[in-house]
Structure formats: C-alpha cells, structure tokens
XYZ file of C-alpha atoms in Angstrom:
594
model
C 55.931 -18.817 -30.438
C 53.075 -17.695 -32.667
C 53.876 -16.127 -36.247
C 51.657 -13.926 -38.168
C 51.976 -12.743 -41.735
C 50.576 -11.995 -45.295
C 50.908 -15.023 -47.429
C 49.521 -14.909 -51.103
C 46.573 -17.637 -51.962
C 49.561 -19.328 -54.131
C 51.074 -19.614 -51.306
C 48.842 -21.505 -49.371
C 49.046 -24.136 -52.591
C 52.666 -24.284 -53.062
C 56.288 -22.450 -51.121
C 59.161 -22.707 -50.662
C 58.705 -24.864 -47.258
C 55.774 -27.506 -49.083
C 57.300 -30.747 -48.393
C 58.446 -32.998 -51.349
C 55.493 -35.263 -51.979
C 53.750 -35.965 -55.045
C 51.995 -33.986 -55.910
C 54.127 -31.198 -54.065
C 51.136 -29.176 -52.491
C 50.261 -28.018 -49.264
C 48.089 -30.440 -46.890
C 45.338 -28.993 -44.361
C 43.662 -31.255 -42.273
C 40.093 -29.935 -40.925
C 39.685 -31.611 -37.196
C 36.906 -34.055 -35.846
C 35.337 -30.730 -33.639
C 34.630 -28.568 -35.894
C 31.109 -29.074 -37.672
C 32.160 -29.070 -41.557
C 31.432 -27.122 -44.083
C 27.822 -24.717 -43.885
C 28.437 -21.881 -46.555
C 25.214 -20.857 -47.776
C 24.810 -19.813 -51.546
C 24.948 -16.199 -50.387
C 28.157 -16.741 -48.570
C 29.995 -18.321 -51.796
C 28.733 -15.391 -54.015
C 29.548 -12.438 -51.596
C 33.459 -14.209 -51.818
C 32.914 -14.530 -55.950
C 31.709 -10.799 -56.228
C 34.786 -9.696 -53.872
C 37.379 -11.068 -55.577
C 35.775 -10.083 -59.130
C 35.539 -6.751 -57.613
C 38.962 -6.602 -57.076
C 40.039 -8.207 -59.823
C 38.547 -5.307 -62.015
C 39.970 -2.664 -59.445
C 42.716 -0.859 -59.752
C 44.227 -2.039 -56.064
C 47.540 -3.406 -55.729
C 46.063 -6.601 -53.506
C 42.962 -7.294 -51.704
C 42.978 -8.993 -48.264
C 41.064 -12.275 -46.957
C 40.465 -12.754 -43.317
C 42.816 -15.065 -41.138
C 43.220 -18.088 -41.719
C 44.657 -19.527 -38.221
C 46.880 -22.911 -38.492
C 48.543 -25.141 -36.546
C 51.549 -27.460 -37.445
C 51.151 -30.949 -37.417
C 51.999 -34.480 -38.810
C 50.706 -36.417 -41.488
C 50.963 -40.301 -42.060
C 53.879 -40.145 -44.107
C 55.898 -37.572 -41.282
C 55.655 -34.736 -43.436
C 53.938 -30.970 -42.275
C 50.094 -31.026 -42.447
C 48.283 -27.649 -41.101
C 45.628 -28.275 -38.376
C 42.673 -25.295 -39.854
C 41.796 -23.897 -36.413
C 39.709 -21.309 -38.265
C 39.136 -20.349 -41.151
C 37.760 -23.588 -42.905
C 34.834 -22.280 -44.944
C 37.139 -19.987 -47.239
C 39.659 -22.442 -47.994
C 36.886 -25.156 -49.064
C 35.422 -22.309 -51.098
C 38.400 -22.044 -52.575
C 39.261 -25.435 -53.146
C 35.778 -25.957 -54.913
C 36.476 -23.020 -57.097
C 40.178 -24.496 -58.031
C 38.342 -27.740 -58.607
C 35.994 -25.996 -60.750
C 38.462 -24.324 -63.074
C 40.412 -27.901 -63.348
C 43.670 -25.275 -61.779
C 46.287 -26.677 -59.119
C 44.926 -26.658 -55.219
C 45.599 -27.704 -51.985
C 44.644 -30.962 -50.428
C 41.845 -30.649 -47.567
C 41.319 -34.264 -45.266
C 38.343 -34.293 -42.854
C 39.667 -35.696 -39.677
C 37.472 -38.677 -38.795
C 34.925 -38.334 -42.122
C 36.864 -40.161 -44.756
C 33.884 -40.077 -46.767
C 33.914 -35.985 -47.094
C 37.401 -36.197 -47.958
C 36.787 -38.761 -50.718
C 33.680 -36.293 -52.047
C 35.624 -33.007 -51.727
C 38.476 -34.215 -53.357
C 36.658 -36.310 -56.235
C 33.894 -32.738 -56.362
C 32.419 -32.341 -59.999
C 28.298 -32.314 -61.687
C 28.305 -35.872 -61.770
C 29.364 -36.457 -58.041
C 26.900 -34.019 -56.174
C 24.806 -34.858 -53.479
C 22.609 -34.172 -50.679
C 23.676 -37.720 -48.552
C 24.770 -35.651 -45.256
C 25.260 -31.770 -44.297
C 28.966 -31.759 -45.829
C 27.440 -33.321 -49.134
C 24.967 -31.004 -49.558
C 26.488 -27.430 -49.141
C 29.954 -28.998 -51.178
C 27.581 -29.436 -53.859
C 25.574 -26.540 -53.380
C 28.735 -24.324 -53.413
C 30.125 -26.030 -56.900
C 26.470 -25.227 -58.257
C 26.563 -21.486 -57.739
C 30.007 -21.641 -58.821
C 29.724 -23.006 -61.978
C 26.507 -20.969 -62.539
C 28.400 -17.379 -61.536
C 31.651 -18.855 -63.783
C 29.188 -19.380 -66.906
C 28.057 -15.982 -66.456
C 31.416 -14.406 -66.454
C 32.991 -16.387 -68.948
C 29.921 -15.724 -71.629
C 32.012 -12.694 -73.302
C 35.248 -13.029 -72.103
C 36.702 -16.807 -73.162
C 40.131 -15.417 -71.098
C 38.547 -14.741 -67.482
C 39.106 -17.925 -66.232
C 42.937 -17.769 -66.370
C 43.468 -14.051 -65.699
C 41.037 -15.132 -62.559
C 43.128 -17.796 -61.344
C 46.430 -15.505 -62.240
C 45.658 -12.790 -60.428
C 43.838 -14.700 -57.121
C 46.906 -16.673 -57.007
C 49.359 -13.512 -57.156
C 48.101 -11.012 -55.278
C 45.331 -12.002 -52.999
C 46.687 -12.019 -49.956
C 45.625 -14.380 -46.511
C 46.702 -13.472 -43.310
C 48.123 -16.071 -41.908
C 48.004 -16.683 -38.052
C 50.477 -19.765 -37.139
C 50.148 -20.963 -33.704
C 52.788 -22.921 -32.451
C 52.282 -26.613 -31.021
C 49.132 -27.113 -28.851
C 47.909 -29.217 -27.074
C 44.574 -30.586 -27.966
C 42.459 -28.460 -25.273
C 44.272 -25.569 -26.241
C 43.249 -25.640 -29.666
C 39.890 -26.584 -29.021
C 39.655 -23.828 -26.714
C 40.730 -21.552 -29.384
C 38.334 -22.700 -31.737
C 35.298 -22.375 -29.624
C 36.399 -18.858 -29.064
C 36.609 -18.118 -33.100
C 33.506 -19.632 -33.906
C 30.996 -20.541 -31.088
C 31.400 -17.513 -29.701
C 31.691 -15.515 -33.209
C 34.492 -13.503 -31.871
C 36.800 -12.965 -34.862
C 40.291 -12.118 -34.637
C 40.417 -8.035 -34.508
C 43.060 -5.746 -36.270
C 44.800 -5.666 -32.206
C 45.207 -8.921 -31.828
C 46.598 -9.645 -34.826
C 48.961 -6.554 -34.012
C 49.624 -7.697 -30.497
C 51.006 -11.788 -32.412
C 52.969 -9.624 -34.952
C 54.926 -7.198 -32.637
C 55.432 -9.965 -30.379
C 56.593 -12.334 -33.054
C 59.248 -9.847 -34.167
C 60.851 -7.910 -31.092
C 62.577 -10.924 -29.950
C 65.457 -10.898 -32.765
C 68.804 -10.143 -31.582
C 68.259 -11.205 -28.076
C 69.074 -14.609 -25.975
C 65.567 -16.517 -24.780
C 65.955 -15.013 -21.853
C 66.065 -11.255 -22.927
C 63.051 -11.856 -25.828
C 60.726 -13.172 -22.466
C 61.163 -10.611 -20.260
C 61.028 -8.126 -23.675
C 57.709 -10.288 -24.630
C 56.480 -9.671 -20.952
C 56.900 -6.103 -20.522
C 55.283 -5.534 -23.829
C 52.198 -7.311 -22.967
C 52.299 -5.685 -19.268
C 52.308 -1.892 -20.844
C 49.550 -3.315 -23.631
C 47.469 -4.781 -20.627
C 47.785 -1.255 -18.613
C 46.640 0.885 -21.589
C 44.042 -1.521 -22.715
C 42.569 -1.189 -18.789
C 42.541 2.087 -18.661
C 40.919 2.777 -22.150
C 38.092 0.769 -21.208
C 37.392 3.160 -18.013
C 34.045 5.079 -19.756
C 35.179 8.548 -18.733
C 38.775 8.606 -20.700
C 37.123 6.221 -23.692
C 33.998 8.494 -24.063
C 36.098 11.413 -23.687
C 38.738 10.509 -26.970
C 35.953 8.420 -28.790
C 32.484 9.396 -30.401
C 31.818 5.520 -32.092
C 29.922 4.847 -28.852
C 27.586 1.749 -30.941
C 30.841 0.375 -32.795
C 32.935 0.155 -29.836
C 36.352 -2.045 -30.141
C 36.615 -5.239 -28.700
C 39.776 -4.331 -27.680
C 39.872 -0.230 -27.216
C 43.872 0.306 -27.815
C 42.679 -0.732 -31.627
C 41.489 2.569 -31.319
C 45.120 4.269 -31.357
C 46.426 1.662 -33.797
C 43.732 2.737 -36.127
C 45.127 6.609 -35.676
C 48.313 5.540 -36.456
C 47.333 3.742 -39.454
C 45.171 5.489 -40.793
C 42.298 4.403 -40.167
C 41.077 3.178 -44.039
C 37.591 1.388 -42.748
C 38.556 -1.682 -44.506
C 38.461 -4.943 -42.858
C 42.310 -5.795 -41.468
C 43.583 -2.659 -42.777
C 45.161 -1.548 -40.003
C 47.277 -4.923 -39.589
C 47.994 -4.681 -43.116
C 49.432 -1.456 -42.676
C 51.212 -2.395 -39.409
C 53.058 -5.513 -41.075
C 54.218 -3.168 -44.187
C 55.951 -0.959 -41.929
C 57.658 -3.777 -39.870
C 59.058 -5.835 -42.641
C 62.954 -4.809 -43.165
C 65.649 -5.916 -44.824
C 66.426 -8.233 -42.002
C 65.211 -9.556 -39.024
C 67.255 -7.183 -36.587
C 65.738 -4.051 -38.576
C 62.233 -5.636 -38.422
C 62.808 -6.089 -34.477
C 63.527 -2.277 -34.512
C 60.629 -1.355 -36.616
C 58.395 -3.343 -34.286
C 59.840 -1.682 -31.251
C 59.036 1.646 -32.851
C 55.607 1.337 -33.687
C 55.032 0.179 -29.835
C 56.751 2.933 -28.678
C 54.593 5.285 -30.492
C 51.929 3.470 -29.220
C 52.312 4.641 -25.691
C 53.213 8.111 -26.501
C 50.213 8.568 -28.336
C 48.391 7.290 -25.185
C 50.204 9.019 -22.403
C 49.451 12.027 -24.688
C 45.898 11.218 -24.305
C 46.220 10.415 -20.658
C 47.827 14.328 -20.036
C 45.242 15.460 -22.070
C 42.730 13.473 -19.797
C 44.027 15.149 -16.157
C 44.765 19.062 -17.604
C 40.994 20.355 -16.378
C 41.297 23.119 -19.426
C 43.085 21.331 -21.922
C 40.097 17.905 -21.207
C 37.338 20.219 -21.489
C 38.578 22.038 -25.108
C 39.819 18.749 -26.466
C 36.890 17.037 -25.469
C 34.319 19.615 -26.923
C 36.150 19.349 -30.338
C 36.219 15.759 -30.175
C 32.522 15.701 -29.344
C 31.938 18.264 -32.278
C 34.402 15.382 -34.228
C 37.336 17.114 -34.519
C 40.147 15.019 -36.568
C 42.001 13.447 -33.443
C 44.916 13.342 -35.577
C 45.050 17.372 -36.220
C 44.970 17.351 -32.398
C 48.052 15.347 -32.088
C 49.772 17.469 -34.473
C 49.115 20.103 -32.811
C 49.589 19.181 -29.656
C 53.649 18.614 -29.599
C 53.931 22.131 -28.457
C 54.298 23.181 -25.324
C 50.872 23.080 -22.685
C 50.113 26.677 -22.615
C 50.325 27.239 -26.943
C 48.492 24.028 -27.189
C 45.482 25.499 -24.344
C 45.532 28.826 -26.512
C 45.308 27.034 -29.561
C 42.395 24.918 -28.429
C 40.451 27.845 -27.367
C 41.352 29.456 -30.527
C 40.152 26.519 -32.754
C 36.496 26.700 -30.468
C 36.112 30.314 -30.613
C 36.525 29.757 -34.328
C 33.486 27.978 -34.491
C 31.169 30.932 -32.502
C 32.986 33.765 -34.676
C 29.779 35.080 -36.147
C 27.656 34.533 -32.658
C 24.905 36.578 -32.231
C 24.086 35.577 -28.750
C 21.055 37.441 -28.842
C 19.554 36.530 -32.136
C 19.735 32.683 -31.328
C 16.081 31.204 -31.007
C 13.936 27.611 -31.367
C 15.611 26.083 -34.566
C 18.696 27.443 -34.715
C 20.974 24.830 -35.819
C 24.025 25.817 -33.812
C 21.884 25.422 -30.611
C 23.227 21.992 -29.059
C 26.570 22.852 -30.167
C 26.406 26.378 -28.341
C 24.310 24.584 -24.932
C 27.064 21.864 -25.328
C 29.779 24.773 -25.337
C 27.819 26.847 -21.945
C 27.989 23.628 -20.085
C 31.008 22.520 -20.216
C 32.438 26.384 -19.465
C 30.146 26.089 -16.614
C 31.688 23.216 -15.142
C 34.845 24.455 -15.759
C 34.273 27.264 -14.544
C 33.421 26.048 -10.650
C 36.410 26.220 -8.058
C 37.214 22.786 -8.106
C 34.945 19.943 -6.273
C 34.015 16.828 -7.599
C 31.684 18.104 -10.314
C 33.964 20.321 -11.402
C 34.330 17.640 -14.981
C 31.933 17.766 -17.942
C 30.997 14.054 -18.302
C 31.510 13.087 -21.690
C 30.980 9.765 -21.148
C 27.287 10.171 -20.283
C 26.678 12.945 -22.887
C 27.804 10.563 -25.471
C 26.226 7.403 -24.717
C 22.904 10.166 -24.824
C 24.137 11.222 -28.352
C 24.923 7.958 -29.879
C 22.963 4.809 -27.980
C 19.596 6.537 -26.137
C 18.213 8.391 -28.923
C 20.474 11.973 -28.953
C 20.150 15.372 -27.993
C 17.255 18.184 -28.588
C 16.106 21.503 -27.692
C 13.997 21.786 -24.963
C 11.461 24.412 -23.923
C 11.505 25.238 -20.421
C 7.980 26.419 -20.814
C 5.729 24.296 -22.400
C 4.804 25.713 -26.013
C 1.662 26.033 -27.488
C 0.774 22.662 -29.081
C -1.756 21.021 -31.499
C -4.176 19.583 -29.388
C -3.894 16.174 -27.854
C -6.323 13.673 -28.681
C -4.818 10.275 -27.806
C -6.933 9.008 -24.520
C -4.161 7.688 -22.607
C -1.533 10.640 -23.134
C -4.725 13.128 -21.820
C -5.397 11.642 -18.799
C -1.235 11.433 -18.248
C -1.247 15.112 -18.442
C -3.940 15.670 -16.155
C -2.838 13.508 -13.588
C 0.746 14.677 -13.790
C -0.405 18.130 -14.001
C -3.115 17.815 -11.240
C 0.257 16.705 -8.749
C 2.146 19.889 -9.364
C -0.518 22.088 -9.132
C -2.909 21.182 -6.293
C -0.721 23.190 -3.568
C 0.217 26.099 -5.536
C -2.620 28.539 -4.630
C -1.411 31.394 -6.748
C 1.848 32.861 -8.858
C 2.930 36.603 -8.995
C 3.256 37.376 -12.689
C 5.225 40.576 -13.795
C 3.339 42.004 -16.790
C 3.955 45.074 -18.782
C 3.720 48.502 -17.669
C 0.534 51.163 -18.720
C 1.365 53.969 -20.646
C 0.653 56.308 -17.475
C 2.889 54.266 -14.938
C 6.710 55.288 -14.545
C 8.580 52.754 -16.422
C 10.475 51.487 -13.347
C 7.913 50.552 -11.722
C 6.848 46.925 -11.759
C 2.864 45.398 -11.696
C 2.678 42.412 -10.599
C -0.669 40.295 -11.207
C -1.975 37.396 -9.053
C -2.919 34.507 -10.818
C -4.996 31.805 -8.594
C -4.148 28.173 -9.872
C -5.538 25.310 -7.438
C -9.090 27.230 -6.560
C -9.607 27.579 -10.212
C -8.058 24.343 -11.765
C -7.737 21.528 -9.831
C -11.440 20.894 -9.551
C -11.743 21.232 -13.499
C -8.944 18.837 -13.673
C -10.795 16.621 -11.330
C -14.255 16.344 -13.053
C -12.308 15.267 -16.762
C -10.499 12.901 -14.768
C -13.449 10.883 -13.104
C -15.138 10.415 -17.051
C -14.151 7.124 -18.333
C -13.669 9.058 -21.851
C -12.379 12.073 -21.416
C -13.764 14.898 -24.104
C -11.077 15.722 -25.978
C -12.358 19.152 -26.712
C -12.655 19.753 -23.104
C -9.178 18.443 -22.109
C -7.688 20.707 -24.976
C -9.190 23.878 -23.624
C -8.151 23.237 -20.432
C -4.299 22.588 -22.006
C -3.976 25.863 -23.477
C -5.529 27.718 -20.228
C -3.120 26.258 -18.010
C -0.233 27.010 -20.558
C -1.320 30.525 -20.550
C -1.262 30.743 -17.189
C 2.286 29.863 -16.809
C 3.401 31.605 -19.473
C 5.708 34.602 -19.337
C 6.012 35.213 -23.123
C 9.648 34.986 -25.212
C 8.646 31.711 -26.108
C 10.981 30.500 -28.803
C 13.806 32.562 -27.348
C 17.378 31.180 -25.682
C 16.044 31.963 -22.120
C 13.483 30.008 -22.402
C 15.624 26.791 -24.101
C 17.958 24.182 -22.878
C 19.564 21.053 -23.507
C 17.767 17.398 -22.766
C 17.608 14.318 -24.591
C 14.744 13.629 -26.810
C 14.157 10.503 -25.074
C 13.492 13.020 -21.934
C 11.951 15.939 -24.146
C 9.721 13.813 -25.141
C 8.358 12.874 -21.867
C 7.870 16.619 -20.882
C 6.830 17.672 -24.210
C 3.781 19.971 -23.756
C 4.250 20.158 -19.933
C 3.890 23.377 -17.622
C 6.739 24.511 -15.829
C 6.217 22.672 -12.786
C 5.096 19.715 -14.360
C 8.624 19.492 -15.956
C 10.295 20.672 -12.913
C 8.985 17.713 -11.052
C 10.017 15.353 -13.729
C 12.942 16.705 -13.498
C 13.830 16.131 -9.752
C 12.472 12.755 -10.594
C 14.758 11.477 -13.080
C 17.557 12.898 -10.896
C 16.641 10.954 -8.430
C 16.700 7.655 -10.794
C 20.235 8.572 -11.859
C 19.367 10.369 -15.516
C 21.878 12.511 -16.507
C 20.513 16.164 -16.553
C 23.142 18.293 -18.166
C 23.975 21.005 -15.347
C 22.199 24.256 -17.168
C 19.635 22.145 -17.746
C 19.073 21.424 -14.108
C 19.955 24.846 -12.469
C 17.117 26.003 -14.842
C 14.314 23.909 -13.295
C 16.053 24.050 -9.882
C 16.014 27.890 -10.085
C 19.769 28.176 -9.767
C 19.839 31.489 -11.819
C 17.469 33.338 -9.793
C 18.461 35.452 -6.873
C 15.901 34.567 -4.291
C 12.529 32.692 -5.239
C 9.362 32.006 -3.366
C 7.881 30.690 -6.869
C 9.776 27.547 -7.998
C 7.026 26.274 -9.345
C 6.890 29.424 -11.995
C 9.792 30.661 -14.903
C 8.965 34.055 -14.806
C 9.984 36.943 -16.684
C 13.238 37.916 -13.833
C 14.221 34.341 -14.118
C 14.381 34.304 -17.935
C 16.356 37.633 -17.570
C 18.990 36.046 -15.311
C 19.403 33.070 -16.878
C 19.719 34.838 -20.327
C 22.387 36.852 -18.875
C 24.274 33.749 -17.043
C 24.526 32.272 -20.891
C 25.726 35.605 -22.396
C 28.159 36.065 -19.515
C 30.217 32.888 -19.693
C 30.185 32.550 -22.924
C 31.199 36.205 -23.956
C 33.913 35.725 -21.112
C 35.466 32.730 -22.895
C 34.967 34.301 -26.225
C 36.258 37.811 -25.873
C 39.262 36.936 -23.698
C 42.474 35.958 -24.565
C-alpha cells in the first residue's frame, strides 16, 4: 500500500529506520531511465532564495514538493530508495550539503558509475563539462558557492543557522509507493515528468486518506473500505467535471484543477494559494494520537467531503436556489459564507439568497442607469437570469453559467452593447470600410422604407402619433454601390455616408438602458458601429454557428419585446418603450417582493 507523509530534510539524511551502515545515512539510488540531472542556474537560485526566504520568515516550516520513492535493495541487503521523482531537488541539495562540508545523503546513478564517483567526490577542483551530468553538477556547485559567498560576507554564522534550520523544519512530502514492478514505475515516471503532470494537492489527499482508513480493520474490511472510497471519489470527480455544475460553483475558468474535487478540498482547507497547502493542512488534521484515531480523522474529513458536494449537487437541481447561488457566485461571492449559510432549512436559505442579491440593487435607480454605468453587466447579468427563471419550465428554462463564464474568463469578457449603432469617429481603415458597406448593403437592399414615430407639433393633440416615412434602398443602396466598385474607397465619402445611415435608423435615447444590452466584446466588437439590422443579422448569424447570445440580448434583435412588428429591421421608439418596461418589470418584481 502507498504511504504519504511530511518528513523533515533531516530526515531524508538520517531516522530512526536508516539502516546500520557506516556511515549511517540514507541511500537513494537514481534509475538508468531517467535522464540525470538538468537544473539550470535559475532553477538552483529560485530553491536558494526560497529557503533564505523562509529562513528569515517568521513561518513555522516551509514545504518542498514530493519527493516520490520506492523501496528497494542495495548490494549489501540493506533499504535503498528508488527516486521515482523528484531527483533534481535532492541533488540540489546534496551539492549544497557538499558545499557547506555538513552531513548528506548518498545519491548512486544506476548504470553511470562515473556520475556517482563525480557527485559524490563534487568540489572547485573536480568540476567539469565531460558529459550533461558533469556539466550542470558543476554548474549548480558554482552558483552555489557564489550565492553562499554573498550571504556569508556579513554574517560569519549563516552557514550553520542555514543548515540548522533546513534540516529542522523544512519539510518534504514524502510519497512512498510500495513494491513495483519495473513497468509500473517507469510508467509512473513518464507520467511525472514527460508528461509534466505533477502530483496535485488531490492526489496526494486521495494516497493519504487511503493510507490511513484501513486501521482497525482485517484485509478484507480495509479493501472493500479502500474501494468504496475511491468509488464515491470517482462519482464526484465525474460529475464535477460536467461544465454546467463546474461553471456553475467555480469562476477560475483558466486555472481549472486537474482533478476538480481539489476544488472542495481547497474550501475545506482553506484555500491559502500556496503550493501543497491544502495537503499540508489535510495531514495536520489526520495525525492522532494513534493510528485508530487517525483512521477516524481520515474518515471524517471524507465524509465532509461528500456533504459539502451533495450540498452543491441540491443546490445544482433547486431552479431558484441554482439561479441566486449561481449569480452570487458569478458576482464571487465567498462559497464558504454560502455553506454557512446554507444549513438552514430550503425556504430561509431561498429568502436569504434573494435577500443577499437585493442587497446589492438597494440604491437602484432603474431609470437613471445609462452607457457607463458600472453596475450595468452586473444588473443585465441579474435581468437574465430572472428571465429564465422566470419561464414556465421547458428546457431553457436554466441560465447557463457555464457558457457565460467561459465568455467572462477565456474569450475576452463581457461589455455593453448598443443596440443602435452610436455615433462614431470616422472610420478610415480600407478594409473595415468596405466590411461595413458590404455588410450594410445586405441588410438594407430589400428594406424600401421604415415608419419612424417622431415628436408631436405644438398644435397637434398630444395623443396623437406622426409617423414619418423614411425611404432606405431607393436612396442608399446605389450610393453604397458606387464606393464599393472604387478600388480605394474615399474615406471622406464612406464617413458621410456612415453617419447618414446611422441617422436614419436612429430613434434617439442613445446612451440610455433601452437602447443597451449584454454581448461579449469579442461579439461587440464585430457589430461595433453597425445599424440595427446590420447587427440583427449578425446576430441570427452567430446563432446559427452556436454563439451564445444571452437571452435579452437576443429577444432584443429578434423583436421579442414588441407586440406586433412589420419593421424588424428597425428599433424604434415603441420598441425601446417595451423593452425598457420588460427590464423595469422583472426586476422591480424580484426586488420589491418578498
């Protein structure tokens, strides 16, 4: 069975298990696959500066990666460690043991005989660049010795309080596999360090609660204990990595876990951001006074596992209770707080939710909000996911976290969009011009005219409407035409043209919520400076290429709002009016009732 643990770097020299051979140190034998020793001169300092770091710090102990071993046999019958991984630290430590003339560990290169003899016999007289091993051994004692001088310059005690305090109280973790056979190990090697996958905070959990819930029981009973452990770690680790329950809990979209249940062990621990900190934490709280207790402890902390994830997985299926959570997740609420708070019962838990969001909109003024308001994505975030929820079931009847943050966080993030195009500094770039013509040109060419509502005279009852005609294809898709057949188009031209059309389309409240909504940049920018129905066949467009359109966003240009519409191709001054009063209606519903 494989055992994990903390060991100090004395440790690794000399304990209580080091066999009795002269000297009395531990052996570690390096095997004939692995390539040798390759740490470059940055490598060796960024170790140095660590451990100086921390030796000036006031921390208790400071960590190293794992070092992953596996039992084996020397010439003489006594225990030599196979290094599976983790050989470039523990030469870098040997050379800097050698270098300070303190006690170390012996290090044998299986099959190389003559890297043993180098390593071991390391000092300014012996370096040299004969073959790879040669070179970075002696490269390594050089910017050793250079960064020791340095330190040492004012302060004739470092080297000993060094040593001391390395020795003491920095800690390895130490992975032990049990016996292998050859292909196994090799296996595992090419997995550490071909494939640079390091050994994660879970795994490292998974060998330590494994290691330790098998005390007290026969062989029998610690299998089938063993078993069922990693069948319930299996089940939550496949469902976490199903994108609408991970994207829903978790905003870290670009530092994703290699394995996702890491995610839960970090709440539980903490979550300190330091490498192995997690494991560190989870090993404190197993260790008892015996093994039985430690068995317990271990069975705890799994046990909380899963009820921190079947908490998640309730929150996940409650319609009301996924759509608050997951808008103060998305707004990066402490999950923690929401675990607290959540071991009521459903119904104060879904009242407390809503309270927490209405929080945030307590000083709304729904009709004051305009281009640059910095609440904005937060408040189109909150209208579409009340929308959704809002529908009478049906399978779009979920606000899809998922692809909202993978927008956010990996394809460039969100951004107000006008639903009109607004006025613009001109264009100039020759490409982008004759874009927007030919785009333009498309959605324009069979609209012969649009009914524009414009403001009453002074001697007309106020209820009654005038309604202008504006013609669009007899008057500007043979201008569009002549630019287009130049080979340069004049830039002057094109601009005067821009604004015309814009003007033409344009039903006024331009920087105002009804005529905003929520797209991606990556999208805004695409229909940035486009008319109406320009962007509305864009649009259509990227629906039909599977772009996710947030579902305002696409009842706007679909002209969902309005009540019956022979102009989709225009946002006039009705359809602003409805769709302003769509936004103030759900949300003032959600905010104003209890």
């Amino acid at each position: 069975m494989n055992t994990i643990e903390t060991r100090s770097v004395g440790k690794m020299i000399l304990n209580e298990s080091t066999p009795a051979r002269k000297p009395r140190i531990e052996h570690y034998l390096i095997p004939y696959y692995q390539r040798g020793y390759r740490w470059e001169t940055r490598h060796v300092e960024a170790l140095l500066n660590d451990l100086h770091n921390f030796i000036r710090s006031a921390e208790i102990n400071y960590c190293l990666q794992p070092i992953v071993v596996c039992p084996g046999m020397d010439d003489q019958g006594m225990n030599r460690w196979e290094v599976i991984d983790g050989q470039q630290r523990l030469i870098t430590l040997h050379i800097i043991f050698q270098f300070l003339a303190k006690s170390k560990y012996l290090i044998t290169f299986e099959k190389r005989n003559k890297s043993t003899d180098f390593l071991a016999e390391l000092g300014e007289a012996t370096m040299s660049d004969e073959n790879p091993d040669f070179h970075f051994i002696s490269n390594a004692l050089t910017v050793v010795s250079k960064w020791f001088e340095q330190k040492i310059e004012h302060d004739i005690s470092y080297i000993d309080e060094f040593y001391s305090k390395i020795t003491k109280t920095v800690q390895v973790i130490w992975y032990q596999l049990s016996d292998l056979e050859e292909e196994n190990k090799i296996n595992i090697f090419n997995r550490l360090n071909i494939g640079k996958i390091p050994l994660t905070d879970a795994e490292l959990i998974r060998a330590l609660l494994l290691s330790k819930v098998k005390y007290g029981l026969s062989d029998r009973e610690a299998n089938m204990r063993q078993a069922e452990i990693s069948a319930e770690w299996n089940a939550i680790e496949h469902e976490l990595r199903q994108e609408q329950l991970w994207y829903f809990l978790n905003n870290k979209v670009k530092t994703d876990h290699s394995s996702r249940i890491e995610y839960i062990f970090n709440i539980i621990a903490g979550d300190e951001a330091k490498n192995y900190s997690t494991y560190l934490w989870f090993e404190k709280k197993v260790k008892g006074a015996n093994e039985d207790k430690e068995a317990q402890n271990a069975v705890a902390l799994w046990n909380e596992t899963k009820q921190i994830f079947a908490k998640f997985k309730s929150w996940f299926v409650n319609p009301k209770i996924y759509h608050y959570v997951g808008y103060l997740l998305a707004e990066n609420y402490d999950v923690t707080d929401l675990l607290g708070e959540s071991k009521t019962s459903k119904p104060v838990f879904e009242k407390w939710l809503k309270d927490e969001i209405k929080e945030r909109f307590k000083n709304l003024n729904i009709g004051s909000l305009a281009y640059g308001s910095p609440e904005l994505e937060r408040f189109f975030l909150l209208f579409n996911i009340l929308t959704i929820q809002n529908r009478k079931g049906g399978i779009n009847d979920r606000f899809p976290f998922d692809h909202f943050k993978k927008t956010k966080y990996e394809d460039g993030g969100w951004s107000i969009e006008h639903i009109h195009a607004q006025r613009s500094e001109p264009m100039q770039e020759e490409k982008a011009i004759r874009t927007w013509l030919l785009e333009t040109l498309k959605a324009i060419e069979h609209i012969s005219f649009i009914e524009v509502e414009v403001q009453n005279d002074e001697d007309v009852v106020k209820s009654e409407k005038i309604i202008e005609k504006r013609m669009v294809n007899t008057t500007y898709v043979e201008r569009i035409k002549s630019l287009l057949v130049f080979e340069k188009i004049n830039a002057n031209d094109f601009n005067i043209l821009k604004d015309e059309l814009i003007a033409l389309f344009d039903s006024s409240s331009l920087h105002e919520l009804d005529n905003l909504a929520l797209l991606s940049k990556k999208h805004n920018s695409a229909l940035n400076n486009s008319i109406f129905p320009v962007k509305r066949n864009k649009i259509i467009e990227l629906e039909k290429q599977g772009a996710y359109i947030p579902a305002c966003t696409r009842n706007v240009f679909l002209k969902f709002y309005s009540n019956s519409d022979n102009q989709p191709y225009y946002w006039s001054k009705p359809d602003k009016t409805l769709y302003f009063n769509a936004i103030h209606q759900v949300i003032t519903n959600f905010l104003t009732k209890a």
